[in-house]
Amino acid sequence: MQMQAEERKRRILAKARADGKVDVMEIASELAVAPETVRRDLRALGEHGLVRRTHGGAFPVESAGFETGLEFRSASMVPEKRRIARAAAERLDDAETVFIDEGFTPQLIAEALPTSRPLTVITASLPTAAALSTSPSTTVLLLGGRVRGRTLATVDHWALRMLADMVIDLAYLGANGISREHGLTTPDPVVSAVKAQAAQVSRRRIFVGVHTKFGVASFSRFAAVPDFEAIITDSTLTPAEAHRYAALGPKVIRT
């Protein structure tokens, strides 16, 4: 019986990771079990930090052993990410040098930046560099290093060495998880190192991420919540939770 329960949980987790979410009624029908059995399995998976419960289901939590790719991210919650990107670009102010993190939401920020004045953008993201390369007013500096196939971003000591010699006005940073207790985290330590270095050499820092990132702690920490001047997310994050993060220092913007 124990093996059956473990196999069931393994299949539920695999579906959540493959689809980006799992629906209680759908997976209960697929596994030919009662919905309450699935809810019990999801509670157990949640207690182990593998999924996060939602109304009617759950979504997978990224960890050292699991990380979504750029293809999934670019198809998930796109309207929310576009609103976040526009709000983030509006906070550029007088910055002349900008770090754009890897990931789909930061890429949308890059595309929303003004082209009416000169701007230097530093990024580890190949898609972001390509998207900005045609703008005559934008100078793009692509960090060198090993390219991660999952995110099409550069990592390792080449990228860190380039960043170490820079003083950047503003960094737009994402994360796989953000929590008041553990700060900003990501599954892979080599990615975490690039993010941490970018945060360290930047005068201002803005976090961008959808509400599902909140309350989640991944494997490798790269920054603390008070390090940021602003947190920009979607309006599904509750006002009460936004207030808890704002109490640590950043301005929290729900868009």
Coordinates of C-alpha atoms in Angstrom, one line a residue:
M1 CA 0.0 0.0 0.0
Q2 CA 2.9 2.3 0.8
M3 CA 4.5 1.7 -2.5
Q4 CA 1.2 2.5 -4.3
A5 CA 0.9 5.8 -2.4
E6 CA 4.5 6.7 -3.3
E7 CA 4.0 5.9 -6.9
R8 CA 0.8 7.9 -7.0
K9 CA 2.6 10.9 -5.5
R10 CA 5.4 10.5 -8.0
R11 CA 3.0 10.6 -10.9
I12 CA 1.2 13.6 -9.5
L13 CA 4.5 15.5 -9.1
A14 CA 5.6 14.4 -12.6
K15 CA 2.4 15.8 -14.1
A16 CA 2.7 19.0 -12.2
R17 CA 6.2 19.5 -13.5
A18 CA 5.3 18.6 -17.0
D19 CA 2.2 20.8 -17.2
G20 CA 3.2 23.6 -14.8
K21 CA 0.3 22.8 -12.6
V22 CA -2.0 19.9 -11.6
D23 CA -5.8 19.9 -11.2
V24 CA -7.3 17.8 -8.4
M25 CA -10.3 16.5 -10.3
E26 CA -8.4 15.9 -13.5
I27 CA -5.6 13.9 -11.9
A28 CA -8.1 12.0 -9.7
S29 CA -9.9 10.8 -12.8
E30 CA -6.6 9.9 -14.5
L31 CA -5.4 7.9 -11.5
A32 CA -8.9 6.4 -10.8
V33 CA -8.8 7.6 -7.1
A34 CA -11.0 9.9 -5.0
P35 CA -10.3 13.6 -5.1
E36 CA -9.7 13.6 -1.4
T37 CA -6.8 11.0 -2.0
V38 CA -5.2 13.5 -4.4
R39 CA -5.7 16.4 -1.9
R40 CA -4.0 14.3 0.7
D41 CA -1.1 13.5 -1.6
L42 CA -0.8 17.2 -2.5
R43 CA -0.6 18.1 1.2
A44 CA 2.2 15.6 1.6
L45 CA 4.0 16.9 -1.4
G46 CA 3.5 20.4 -0.1
E47 CA 5.0 19.6 3.3
H48 CA 8.1 18.4 1.5
G49 CA 8.3 21.7 -0.5
L50 CA 7.7 20.0 -3.8
V51 CA 4.4 21.7 -4.7
R52 CA 2.4 24.7 -3.6
R53 CA -1.3 24.3 -3.2
T54 CA -3.8 26.5 -5.0
H55 CA -7.6 26.4 -5.1
G56 CA -8.4 23.1 -6.9
G57 CA -4.9 22.0 -7.4
A58 CA -1.2 22.8 -7.1
F59 CA 1.8 24.0 -9.0
P60 CA 5.4 22.7 -8.8
V61 CA 8.0 24.5 -6.7
E62 CA 11.4 24.8 -8.5
S63 CA 14.3 23.3 -6.6
A64 CA 17.9 22.1 -7.1
G65 CA 16.4 19.1 -8.9
F66 CA 13.8 20.8 -11.0
E67 CA 13.6 24.0 -12.9
T68 CA 11.3 25.2 -15.7
G69 CA 12.7 26.2 -19.0
L70 CA 12.3 29.4 -21.1
E71 CA 9.8 27.7 -23.4
F72 CA 7.4 27.1 -20.4
R73 CA 8.0 30.5 -18.9
S74 CA 7.2 32.3 -22.1
A75 CA 3.8 30.6 -22.3
S76 CA 2.8 31.0 -18.7
M77 CA 0.9 34.0 -17.2
V78 CA 1.9 36.2 -20.2
P79 CA -0.6 39.0 -19.6
E80 CA 0.5 39.4 -16.0
K81 CA 4.2 39.4 -17.0
R82 CA 3.6 42.0 -19.6
R83 CA 1.9 44.3 -17.1
I84 CA 4.8 43.7 -14.6
A85 CA 7.3 44.5 -17.4
R86 CA 5.6 47.8 -18.3
A87 CA 5.5 48.9 -14.6
A88 CA 9.2 48.0 -14.2
A89 CA 10.3 49.9 -17.3
E90 CA 8.4 53.0 -16.0
R91 CA 10.8 53.0 -12.9
L92 CA 13.9 53.4 -15.1
D93 CA 14.1 57.1 -14.0
D94 CA 17.6 58.5 -15.0
A95 CA 19.4 55.2 -15.1
E96 CA 21.9 55.1 -18.0
T97 CA 23.3 51.6 -17.4
V98 CA 20.9 48.7 -16.7
F99 CA 21.3 45.0 -15.9
I100 CA 18.6 42.8 -17.3
D101 CA 18.4 39.3 -15.7
E102 CA 17.8 36.1 -17.5
G103 CA 14.2 34.9 -17.9
F104 CA 11.1 35.8 -19.8
T105 CA 9.8 38.7 -17.6
P106 CA 13.1 40.5 -17.7
Q107 CA 13.2 40.0 -21.4
L108 CA 9.8 41.7 -21.6
I109 CA 11.2 44.6 -19.5
A110 CA 14.0 45.0 -22.0
E111 CA 11.6 45.3 -24.9
A112 CA 9.6 47.9 -22.9
L113 CA 12.6 50.2 -22.2
P114 CA 12.5 53.6 -24.0
T115 CA 14.5 53.9 -27.2
S116 CA 14.3 57.7 -27.2
R117 CA 17.6 58.1 -25.3
P118 CA 21.0 56.3 -25.1
L119 CA 21.0 53.3 -22.8
T120 CA 23.5 50.6 -22.0
V121 CA 22.1 47.2 -21.2
I122 CA 24.1 44.5 -19.6
T123 CA 22.6 41.0 -19.7
A124 CA 23.4 37.3 -19.5
S125 CA 20.4 36.4 -21.6
L126 CA 20.9 35.6 -25.3
P127 CA 17.2 36.3 -26.2
T128 CA 17.3 39.7 -24.5
A129 CA 20.6 40.7 -26.2
A130 CA 19.1 39.7 -29.6
A131 CA 15.9 41.6 -28.9
L132 CA 17.7 44.8 -28.1
S133 CA 20.5 44.5 -30.7
T134 CA 18.5 46.3 -33.4
S135 CA 17.9 49.4 -31.3
P136 CA 20.3 52.2 -32.5
S137 CA 20.1 54.0 -29.1
T138 CA 20.9 50.9 -27.0
T139 CA 24.3 49.5 -26.4
V140 CA 24.1 45.8 -25.5
L141 CA 26.9 44.1 -23.4
L142 CA 26.4 40.4 -23.4
L143 CA 28.2 38.6 -20.5
G144 CA 30.5 35.9 -21.6
G145 CA 30.5 32.3 -20.2
R146 CA 28.9 28.9 -20.5
V147 CA 25.4 29.0 -22.0
R148 CA 22.7 27.1 -20.1
G149 CA 20.5 25.4 -22.6
R150 CA 17.4 25.6 -20.4
T151 CA 17.4 29.4 -20.1
L152 CA 19.8 30.5 -22.9
A153 CA 21.8 32.5 -20.4
T154 CA 25.5 32.7 -19.6
V155 CA 27.0 31.7 -16.3
D156 CA 30.3 30.8 -14.6
H157 CA 33.5 32.8 -13.8
W158 CA 33.6 34.7 -17.2
A159 CA 30.3 36.4 -16.5
L160 CA 31.2 37.1 -12.8
R161 CA 34.6 38.6 -13.9
M162 CA 32.9 41.0 -16.3
L163 CA 30.3 42.1 -13.8
A164 CA 32.9 42.6 -11.0
D165 CA 34.4 45.5 -13.1
M166 CA 31.2 47.4 -13.6
V167 CA 29.2 50.0 -11.7
I168 CA 25.5 49.6 -12.8
D169 CA 22.8 52.2 -12.2
L170 CA 19.8 49.7 -12.0
A171 CA 19.3 46.0 -12.0
Y172 CA 16.1 44.2 -12.9
L173 CA 16.2 40.8 -11.2
G174 CA 14.0 37.8 -11.2
A175 CA 14.0 34.7 -9.0
N176 CA 12.5 31.3 -8.8
G177 CA 11.3 32.1 -5.3
I178 CA 11.0 35.0 -2.9
S179 CA 10.2 34.7 0.8
R180 CA 10.5 37.0 3.8
E181 CA 12.5 34.4 5.7
H182 CA 14.9 33.2 3.0
G183 CA 15.1 36.1 0.6
L184 CA 15.5 35.6 -3.2
T185 CA 16.4 32.1 -4.3
T186 CA 17.1 30.1 -7.5
P187 CA 17.8 26.4 -8.0
D188 CA 21.2 26.5 -9.6
P189 CA 24.2 28.0 -7.6
V190 CA 25.9 29.1 -10.8
V191 CA 22.9 31.2 -11.8
S192 CA 22.6 32.5 -8.2
A193 CA 26.3 33.7 -8.4
V194 CA 25.6 35.8 -11.5
K195 CA 22.5 37.3 -9.9
A196 CA 24.3 38.0 -6.6
Q197 CA 27.2 39.7 -8.4
A198 CA 24.8 41.8 -10.5
A199 CA 22.9 42.9 -7.3
Q200 CA 26.2 43.8 -5.6
V201 CA 27.5 46.1 -8.3
S202 CA 24.2 47.8 -8.9
R203 CA 23.1 51.1 -7.2
R204 CA 19.4 50.2 -7.4
R205 CA 17.6 46.9 -7.6
I206 CA 14.1 46.0 -8.6
F207 CA 12.6 42.5 -8.3
V208 CA 10.1 41.4 -10.9
G209 CA 8.0 38.2 -10.6
V210 CA 4.4 36.8 -10.7
H211 CA 2.6 36.1 -7.5
T212 CA 3.4 32.3 -7.6
K213 CA 7.0 33.1 -6.7
F214 CA 6.0 34.5 -3.3
G215 CA 6.4 32.3 -0.2
V216 CA 8.6 29.9 -2.2
A217 CA 12.2 29.1 -1.2
S218 CA 14.4 27.4 -3.8
F219 CA 18.0 26.0 -3.3
S220 CA 20.5 28.9 -3.6
R221 CA 20.0 32.3 -2.0
F222 CA 21.4 35.4 -3.8
A223 CA 19.8 38.4 -2.1
A224 CA 17.6 39.6 0.7
V225 CA 14.2 41.4 0.4
P226 CA 15.5 44.7 2.0
D227 CA 18.2 44.9 -0.7
F228 CA 15.5 46.0 -3.2
E229 CA 13.9 49.5 -3.7
A230 CA 10.9 47.9 -5.3
I231 CA 9.0 44.6 -5.8
I232 CA 6.7 44.5 -8.8
T233 CA 4.2 41.6 -9.2
D234 CA 0.7 41.0 -10.3
S235 CA -2.5 41.9 -8.5
T236 CA -3.2 38.3 -7.4
L237 CA -0.7 38.8 -4.6
T238 CA -3.0 39.8 -1.7
P239 CA -2.7 43.3 -0.2
A240 CA -1.9 41.8 3.2
E241 CA 1.0 39.8 1.8
A242 CA 2.2 42.8 -0.1
H243 CA 2.2 44.8 3.1
R244 CA 4.3 42.2 4.9
Y245 CA 7.0 42.5 2.2
A246 CA 6.8 46.3 2.2
A247 CA 7.4 46.3 5.9
L248 CA 10.9 45.0 5.1
G249 CA 11.7 48.1 3.0
P250 CA 10.8 47.8 -0.7
K251 CA 7.9 49.5 -2.3
V252 CA 5.5 46.7 -3.4
I253 CA 3.7 47.4 -6.7
R254 CA 0.8 45.1 -7.7
T255 CA -0.2 45.6 -11.3

